[in-house]
Amino acid sequence: MGFLDHSTNNIIIDAVLTDRGRELLAANDGSFRVVRYAFGDDEVDYSIIKKFGRTIGKEKIEKNTPVFEAQTVASLALRYPIVSYSDPNLIALPTLALDSTLATIEQSKPLRVQLQQNIDSDKITDRQRLLLQETMMQVAVDGRFLRLSGARSRARKEPFGFGLVYDVPARQGAGNVLSQIAFTLNYVGTGSRYTQLQDSTGVVKTTVKVTGNSTGISQTFEASVKYTT
Amino acid sequence: MGTFKNFTAADIKASPSSLNQLIDVIQEDISGSLTRRKYEVFVTGGIGPGITSSLFQTVYDQDFTLQTANPVFDLTVGLFQNGTTVTEAPGYQVAATGKLLFASQSVMMREKVDNYKQFASFLLGNSDSAFYLGSSAYPDNSGVSTSATDRIDEALFVNWKRLFARDRLRKETFAMRFYTSASISGGDFENVGASYAESLTNTTASNVNTVSEEGVEIFADIGANTDSRRVTGGDVARIKKASNTNIDVGLLFYDYGIAVFDLAKVCWEDQHISGTIGAMNDSAFLHNGTAGNSIPAGQTVIGNRNGTNNGGRADSNPKAKFIPDFMVSASIDTIVDHIGGTRFSSGTLTAMAFQNQTNIQSSIYFCRAAPGEFNYSTNPTYLDANGNLQVIEDQTDPTERSFTFFTTVGLYNANNELMAVGKLSRPVEKNDEKDLNVRVRLDF
C-alpha cells in the first residue's frame, strides 16, 4: 500500500499582464476583472506525432520543445487555444479556407472575401457536425488600411495597435462545408499617409485574421491595398 | 465545446507574500568622485570668493553621468541644535527671531542644524527632538532632549533610494564596513600608532582627503529582530559595533530605509584632522607662513601643524579634532567628501550590504482542466492536410483518443480580452485521463 502523490499535477506559474490588461487596470474603473481562462499550445508541433509515433513523439514534444517567454501583446500572446469538445471520439476537425481570389483593394474596388469551414463529412457524424459548426466569426484587420462591411457589430479596437475586430455571422453549409462567411474589405483613404509601408507601386500589404468563435479555428491571409494610381 | 472555461469564486484567491533582494554596495562606489554626485546649491557671500556646497550627496552604482547609473543612497550630516558642537561654536548666538548666528570661521552651521531637524521631524515626529542611542533611550529618549548621555549630537544620515530599499529594509541584514580612523600615515608622522592618534590630539599628516587604512569596524543591526521599536518613522532598531555589541553606533529606520549614525561613535572623535578645506578667506597665503604650498583665497588649512609658532596663520588651529573642529569648520560637501571618500576605503570590498523587502499582493487563479476538457487544439499542426487529427494514428481504433500539450495559460475578462498570460517551463500533456490543475499567480 502506498500514497499517490498528486503534487506533480499541480503546476504553479507566474503570469504577466498583457497590454490590454494594463490598460484596463490603469483605467481603474473595475473593468479589469478576470472571469475565465484558456490554455494554448503555440509552440507545439504535432506533426512530430505523425513522424515518430505516439510514444516517442510525445516524449520528443515534452523534452525537445522550447517554450517561449510570455508575450504581452494580447493579440499575439495566445494564438492557438486548446479547445474542449464534448465528443471524445473526433478523428477530424474542420479547417478554414479562403474561397475567393484575393485581388488588390483600391479606392473604387472593394474586395469581397468568402471563407469556408471545411471538413470531410465522411469522418463526422451528424451530431459531431452540429458540434463543430461555427455560427459567428471574428475578423481582425489593420484599421489604418481596411474597414469591413457585412459585419454584425461595430468594430472593437485592439489596444496599443491599429487592429479593428468585427463580428461576422456564419451561414450554415452543406456536404463538406460546415459553414461559410462572407464580408467585404474596403479601402481606408487615410492609409495613404503611411508611405513608408508602401512598395514602389503604392501597394501596402496587410494581414486579415479570421477566427471561429466556438472552435477557435483561425485563418490569416494577406491583403494588398493600392494607394497611388 | 469552447476554448474558455469560467472561474468560480472559489477558484480565485488573493494572498500576500514578500520578496527579498540582497543589496551590496562596494567601497569604490562610495569613494569615487564619479559615482558620488554633488548638488552645489549652497553659496556663501561676503568674504573671499565664497564656498559652494551641496546639502547632501548621492552615491550611484556607476558613473552618474551615464544614463544607466542608478542612485543607491544619499549621504549627509547634521548637528543637534543644543549639542556642544553647535552651542560652543565660534560666535554662537541665537537671534530674537530664533535664527542661529555663528562666526565666519564656521561653515554651513545653520544648514547642518536644519538637516538634523528635518530628519528628527521626519523620523521622530518633532524637529526639536534628538536621536538617542542606548537600550532604554533609543530612538528619541521619549522626546526629552536635554540629556547629553547617548544623544547623537553629530549625525551621519544615509538614505537608501526606493529602488534599493523597496518597501522596507529587512531586519538583521544590515552591515557596514567603516574606517573609524582617518588616515594616520604620511608626512613626519607616518609611524604614529592608532592608539596615539586616537587618544592624543596630536598632529598627523594631511588626512582630510587621504583614504583611511586604520580602524576598520563592522557596524550591524544585531538583535533588531528581538529589540526594535515603532515610532513616527516606523520600525527602528540600533546599529551596533560588531566587535562589541554593547556599543551602539546608530539607528536604522527600516520602513523609510534611513540610517542615522553617531559620528562621535563611528569615528575617533578626538582624532587630529589636517588638510585644505573651503573657508571664508579672502586672500591667498603660504601654508607655512613664509614657505610651503600656496593656499588660494577661499580655502584654508585646518589642523595646520605649522601653527603660529612656525609662521602659520593665527586661525590655523594646529590641534584641530574631527569633532568639533572639522564638523564646524568644514562645509557639508567637505565633510561628506571626507566620510565618503576616505572612511569606506576605496577598493572592491563590500562597504555596505542589506536585504530589502518588497511586499507583493498576489492573485492566485486555479485553472483546472478536467479529464474531458481541453483535449483538442486549434494549432495548425494539429491537423494534416486533410483535416485529420495528427495525434490519432489509427482512425479505426476507438480506444485511441486525442491529446494536447499545454504551454500557455491565458486569463480573460468577460469580453474575452486577454488580461494576463503565463507560460509553463515545458509542454505538459493533457488527455482524457488526466485532471490538470495549473496555479497561475498574478503579482501586483
PDB file of N, CA and C in Angstrom, chain B residues 70-126:
ATOM      1  N   ASN B  70      22.325  54.058 -11.479  1.00  0.00           N
ATOM      2  CA  ASN B  70      21.204  54.074 -10.535  1.00  0.00           C
ATOM      3  C   ASN B  70      21.655  54.715  -9.228  1.00  0.00           C
ATOM      4  N   PRO B  71      20.886  55.653  -8.699  1.00  0.00           N
ATOM      5  CA  PRO B  71      21.230  56.220  -7.395  1.00  0.00           C
ATOM      6  C   PRO B  71      20.996  55.180  -6.309  1.00  0.00           C
ATOM      7  N   VAL B  72      21.977  55.016  -5.406  1.00  0.00           N
ATOM      8  CA  VAL B  72      21.863  53.977  -4.375  1.00  0.00           C
ATOM      9  C   VAL B  72      21.432  54.590  -3.044  1.00  0.00           C
ATOM     10  N   PHE B  73      22.135  55.641  -2.627  1.00  0.00           N
ATOM     11  CA  PHE B  73      21.714  56.303  -1.384  1.00  0.00           C
ATOM     12  C   PHE B  73      22.231  57.731  -1.349  1.00  0.00           C
ATOM     13  N   ASP B  74      21.608  58.528  -0.475  1.00  0.00           N
ATOM     14  CA  ASP B  74      22.050  59.896  -0.220  1.00  0.00           C
ATOM     15  C   ASP B  74      22.829  59.903   1.088  1.00  0.00           C
ATOM     16  N   LEU B  75      23.762  60.829   1.159  1.00  0.00           N
ATOM     17  CA  LEU B  75      24.641  60.902   2.315  1.00  0.00           C
ATOM     18  C   LEU B  75      24.699  62.366   2.755  1.00  0.00           C
ATOM     19  N   THR B  76      24.452  62.618   4.033  1.00  0.00           N
ATOM     20  CA  THR B  76      24.598  63.982   4.528  1.00  0.00           C
ATOM     21  C   THR B  76      24.886  63.945   6.028  1.00  0.00           C
ATOM     22  N   VAL B  77      25.169  65.108   6.580  1.00  0.00           N
ATOM     23  CA  VAL B  77      25.447  65.186   8.017  1.00  0.00           C
ATOM     24  C   VAL B  77      24.550  66.238   8.649  1.00  0.00           C
ATOM     25  N   GLY B  78      24.395  66.157   9.957  1.00  0.00           N
ATOM     26  CA  GLY B  78      23.595  67.137  10.688  1.00  0.00           C
ATOM     27  C   GLY B  78      24.107  67.299  12.101  1.00  0.00           C
ATOM     28  N   LEU B  79      23.778  68.436  12.695  1.00  0.00           N
ATOM     29  CA  LEU B  79      24.198  68.718  14.072  1.00  0.00           C
ATOM     30  C   LEU B  79      22.973  69.026  14.916  1.00  0.00           C
ATOM     31  N   PHE B  80      22.952  68.447  16.123  1.00  0.00           N
ATOM     32  CA  PHE B  80      21.830  68.729  17.025  1.00  0.00           C
ATOM     33  C   PHE B  80      21.966  70.152  17.544  1.00  0.00           C
ATOM     34  N   GLN B  81      20.856  70.892  17.514  1.00  0.00           N
ATOM     35  CA  GLN B  81      20.906  72.331  17.806  1.00  0.00           C
ATOM     36  C   GLN B  81      21.411  72.650  19.214  1.00  0.00           C
ATOM     37  N   ASN B  82      21.159  71.752  20.184  1.00  0.00           N
ATOM     38  CA  ASN B  82      21.603  72.039  21.559  1.00  0.00           C
ATOM     39  C   ASN B  82      22.857  71.272  21.949  1.00  0.00           C
ATOM     40  N   GLY B  83      23.475  70.620  20.999  1.00  0.00           N
ATOM     41  CA  GLY B  83      24.730  69.924  21.274  1.00  0.00           C
ATOM     42  C   GLY B  83      25.866  70.915  21.414  1.00  0.00           C
ATOM     43  N   THR B  84      26.922  70.509  22.115  1.00  0.00           N
ATOM     44  CA  THR B  84      28.018  71.445  22.359  1.00  0.00           C
ATOM     45  C   THR B  84      28.752  71.821  21.076  1.00  0.00           C
ATOM     46  N   THR B  85      28.713  70.967  20.070  1.00  0.00           N
ATOM     47  CA  THR B  85      29.357  71.314  18.800  1.00  0.00           C
ATOM     48  C   THR B  85      28.712  72.565  18.207  1.00  0.00           C
ATOM     49  N   VAL B  86      27.438  72.731  18.459  1.00  0.00           N
ATOM     50  CA  VAL B  86      26.736  73.914  17.958  1.00  0.00           C
ATOM     51  C   VAL B  86      26.859  75.059  18.963  1.00  0.00           C
ATOM     52  N   THR B  87      26.545  74.781  20.211  1.00  0.00           N
ATOM     53  CA  THR B  87      26.464  75.884  21.182  1.00  0.00           C
ATOM     54  C   THR B  87      27.841  76.455  21.549  1.00  0.00           C
ATOM     55  N   GLU B  88      28.886  75.656  21.341  1.00  0.00           N
ATOM     56  CA  GLU B  88      30.229  76.167  21.646  1.00  0.00           C
ATOM     57  C   GLU B  88      31.005  76.547  20.391  1.00  0.00           C
ATOM     58  N   ALA B  89      30.307  76.587  19.284  1.00  0.00           N
ATOM     59  CA  ALA B  89      30.956  77.008  18.036  1.00  0.00           C
ATOM     60  C   ALA B  89      31.264  78.498  18.108  1.00  0.00           C
ATOM     61  N   PRO B  90      32.307  78.954  17.387  1.00  0.00           N
ATOM     62  CA  PRO B  90      32.677  80.373  17.460  1.00  0.00           C
ATOM     63  C   PRO B  90      31.501  81.279  17.088  1.00  0.00           C
ATOM     64  N   GLY B  91      31.277  82.269  17.931  1.00  0.00           N
ATOM     65  CA  GLY B  91      30.275  83.291  17.625  1.00  0.00           C
ATOM     66  C   GLY B  91      28.847  82.827  17.790  1.00  0.00           C
ATOM     67  N   TYR B  92      28.619  81.702  18.477  1.00  0.00           N
ATOM     68  CA  TYR B  92      27.255  81.176  18.588  1.00  0.00           C
ATOM     69  C   TYR B  92      26.341  82.141  19.327  1.00  0.00           C
ATOM     70  N   GLN B  93      25.256  82.486  18.693  1.00  0.00           N
ATOM     71  CA  GLN B  93      24.219  83.309  19.313  1.00  0.00           C
ATOM     72  C   GLN B  93      22.889  82.883  18.725  1.00  0.00           C
ATOM     73  N   VAL B  94      21.860  83.173  19.486  1.00  0.00           N
ATOM     74  CA  VAL B  94      20.518  82.939  18.944  1.00  0.00           C
ATOM     75  C   VAL B  94      19.846  84.300  18.831  1.00  0.00           C
ATOM     76  N   ALA B  95      19.487  84.677  17.623  1.00  0.00           N
ATOM     77  CA  ALA B  95      18.849  85.976  17.405  1.00  0.00           C
ATOM     78  C   ALA B  95      17.430  85.946  17.970  1.00  0.00           C
ATOM     79  N   ALA B  96      16.850  87.134  18.105  1.00  0.00           N
ATOM     80  CA  ALA B  96      15.497  87.228  18.658  1.00  0.00           C
ATOM     81  C   ALA B  96      14.493  86.435  17.823  1.00  0.00           C
ATOM     82  N   THR B  97      14.774  86.300  16.541  1.00  0.00           N
ATOM     83  CA  THR B  97      13.859  85.565  15.653  1.00  0.00           C
ATOM     84  C   THR B  97      14.050  84.060  15.764  1.00  0.00           C
ATOM     85  N   GLY B  98      15.071  83.650  16.533  1.00  0.00           N
ATOM     86  CA  GLY B  98      15.379  82.223  16.647  1.00  0.00           C
ATOM     87  C   GLY B  98      16.467  81.789  15.698  1.00  0.00           C
ATOM     88  N   LYS B  99      16.900  82.703  14.833  1.00  0.00           N
ATOM     89  CA  LYS B  99      17.955  82.364  13.873  1.00  0.00           C
ATOM     90  C   LYS B  99      19.288  82.163  14.594  1.00  0.00           C
ATOM     91  N   LEU B 100      19.997  81.119  14.244  1.00  0.00           N
ATOM     92  CA  LEU B 100      21.298  80.863  14.856  1.00  0.00           C
ATOM     93  C   LEU B 100      22.355  81.682  14.130  1.00  0.00           C
ATOM     94  N   LEU B 101      23.254  82.264  14.915  1.00  0.00           N
ATOM     95  CA  LEU B 101      24.324  83.084  14.333  1.00  0.00           C
ATOM     96  C   LEU B 101      25.673  82.478  14.713  1.00  0.00           C
ATOM     97  N   PHE B 102      26.598  82.515  13.768  1.00  0.00           N
ATOM     98  CA  PHE B 102      27.929  81.933  14.002  1.00  0.00           C
ATOM     99  C   PHE B 102      28.985  82.835  13.381  1.00  0.00           C
ATOM    100  N   ALA B 103      30.205  82.680  13.865  1.00  0.00           N
ATOM    101  CA  ALA B 103      31.321  83.423  13.270  1.00  0.00           C
ATOM    102  C   ALA B 103      31.646  82.823  11.901  1.00  0.00           C
ATOM    103  N   SER B 104      32.382  83.606  11.106  1.00  0.00           N
ATOM    104  CA  SER B 104      32.628  83.161   9.730  1.00  0.00           C
ATOM    105  C   SER B 104      33.659  82.037   9.640  1.00  0.00           C
ATOM    106  N   GLN B 105      34.335  81.688  10.777  1.00  0.00           N
ATOM    107  CA  GLN B 105      35.235  80.525  10.727  1.00  0.00           C
ATOM    108  C   GLN B 105      34.446  79.229  10.596  1.00  0.00           C
ATOM    109  N   SER B 106      33.193  79.267  10.963  1.00  0.00           N
ATOM    110  CA  SER B 106      32.358  78.076  10.816  1.00  0.00           C
ATOM    111  C   SER B 106      31.624  78.168   9.476  1.00  0.00           C
ATOM    112  N   VAL B 107      31.274  77.009   8.959  1.00  0.00           N
ATOM    113  CA  VAL B 107      30.637  76.986   7.639  1.00  0.00           C
ATOM    114  C   VAL B 107      29.370  76.125   7.698  1.00  0.00           C
ATOM    115  N   MET B 108      28.310  76.652   7.161  1.00  0.00           N
ATOM    116  CA  MET B 108      27.044  75.914   6.996  1.00  0.00           C
ATOM    117  C   MET B 108      26.500  75.375   8.317  1.00  0.00           C
ATOM    118  N   MET B 109      26.704  76.081   9.391  1.00  0.00           N
ATOM    119  CA  MET B 109      26.208  75.573  10.679  1.00  0.00           C
ATOM    120  C   MET B 109      24.685  75.510  10.692  1.00  0.00           C
ATOM    121  N   ARG B 110      24.058  76.563  10.172  1.00  0.00           N
ATOM    122  CA  ARG B 110      22.585  76.545  10.170  1.00  0.00           C
ATOM    123  C   ARG B 110      22.058  75.398   9.316  1.00  0.00           C
ATOM    124  N   GLU B 111      22.725  75.139   8.187  1.00  0.00           N
ATOM    125  CA  GLU B 111      22.277  74.056   7.302  1.00  0.00           C
ATOM    126  C   GLU B 111      22.464  72.696   7.968  1.00  0.00           C
ATOM    127  N   LYS B 112      23.550  72.547   8.700  1.00  0.00           N
ATOM    128  CA  LYS B 112      23.778  71.275   9.406  1.00  0.00           C
ATOM    129  C   LYS B 112      22.698  71.072  10.477  1.00  0.00           C
ATOM    130  N   VAL B 113      22.370  72.153  11.181  1.00  0.00           N
ATOM    131  CA  VAL B 113      21.313  72.058  12.198  1.00  0.00           C
ATOM    132  C   VAL B 113      19.968  71.771  11.522  1.00  0.00           C
ATOM    133  N   ASP B 114      19.717  72.457  10.418  1.00  0.00           N
ATOM    134  CA  ASP B 114      18.445  72.243   9.700  1.00  0.00           C
ATOM    135  C   ASP B 114      18.327  70.810   9.187  1.00  0.00           C
ATOM    136  N   ASN B 115      19.429  70.262   8.704  1.00  0.00           N
ATOM    137  CA  ASN B 115      19.426  68.862   8.247  1.00  0.00           C
ATOM    138  C   ASN B 115      18.978  67.943   9.376  1.00  0.00           C
ATOM    139  N   TYR B 116      19.583  68.169  10.544  1.00  0.00           N
ATOM    140  CA  TYR B 116      19.268  67.328  11.705  1.00  0.00           C
ATOM    141  C   TYR B 116      17.796  67.465  12.068  1.00  0.00           C
ATOM    142  N   LYS B 117      17.335  68.709  12.046  1.00  0.00           N
ATOM    143  CA  LYS B 117      15.939  68.953  12.433  1.00  0.00           C
ATOM    144  C   LYS B 117      14.971  68.307  11.440  1.00  0.00           C
ATOM    145  N   GLN B 118      15.348  68.339  10.175  1.00  0.00           N
ATOM    146  CA  GLN B 118      14.462  67.745   9.172  1.00  0.00           C
ATOM    147  C   GLN B 118      14.330  66.233   9.402  1.00  0.00           C
ATOM    148  N   PHE B 119      15.459  65.588   9.651  1.00  0.00           N
ATOM    149  CA  PHE B 119      15.405  64.139   9.897  1.00  0.00           C
ATOM    150  C   PHE B 119      14.671  63.837  11.210  1.00  0.00           C
ATOM    151  N   ALA B 120      14.889  64.690  12.226  1.00  0.00           N
ATOM    152  CA  ALA B 120      14.207  64.477  13.507  1.00  0.00           C
ATOM    153  C   ALA B 120      12.703  64.625  13.329  1.00  0.00           C
ATOM    154  N   SER B 121      12.307  65.612  12.565  1.00  0.00           N
ATOM    155  CA  SER B 121      10.882  65.826  12.323  1.00  0.00           C
ATOM    156  C   SER B 121      10.281  64.649  11.564  1.00  0.00           C
ATOM    157  N   PHE B 122      10.997  64.195  10.560  1.00  0.00           N
ATOM    158  CA  PHE B 122      10.512  63.133   9.684  1.00  0.00           C
ATOM    159  C   PHE B 122      10.454  61.784  10.399  1.00  0.00           C
ATOM    160  N   LEU B 123      11.504  61.509  11.169  1.00  0.00           N
ATOM    161  CA  LEU B 123      11.619  60.164  11.752  1.00  0.00           C
ATOM    162  C   LEU B 123      11.119  60.086  13.198  1.00  0.00           C
ATOM    163  N   LEU B 124      11.244  61.213  13.936  1.00  0.00           N
ATOM    164  CA  LEU B 124      10.854  61.183  15.349  1.00  0.00           C
ATOM    165  C   LEU B 124       9.567  61.949  15.595  1.00  0.00           C
ATOM    166  N   GLY B 125       9.116  62.697  14.594  1.00  0.00           N
ATOM    167  CA  GLY B 125       7.851  63.418  14.723  1.00  0.00           C
ATOM    168  C   GLY B 125       7.987  64.782  15.350  1.00  0.00           C
ATOM    169  N   ASN B 126       9.210  65.204  15.672  1.00  0.00           N
ATOM    170  CA  ASN B 126       9.399  66.511  16.292  1.00  0.00           C
ATOM    171  C   ASN B 126      10.785  67.021  15.900  1.00  0.00           C
TER     172      ASN B 126
END
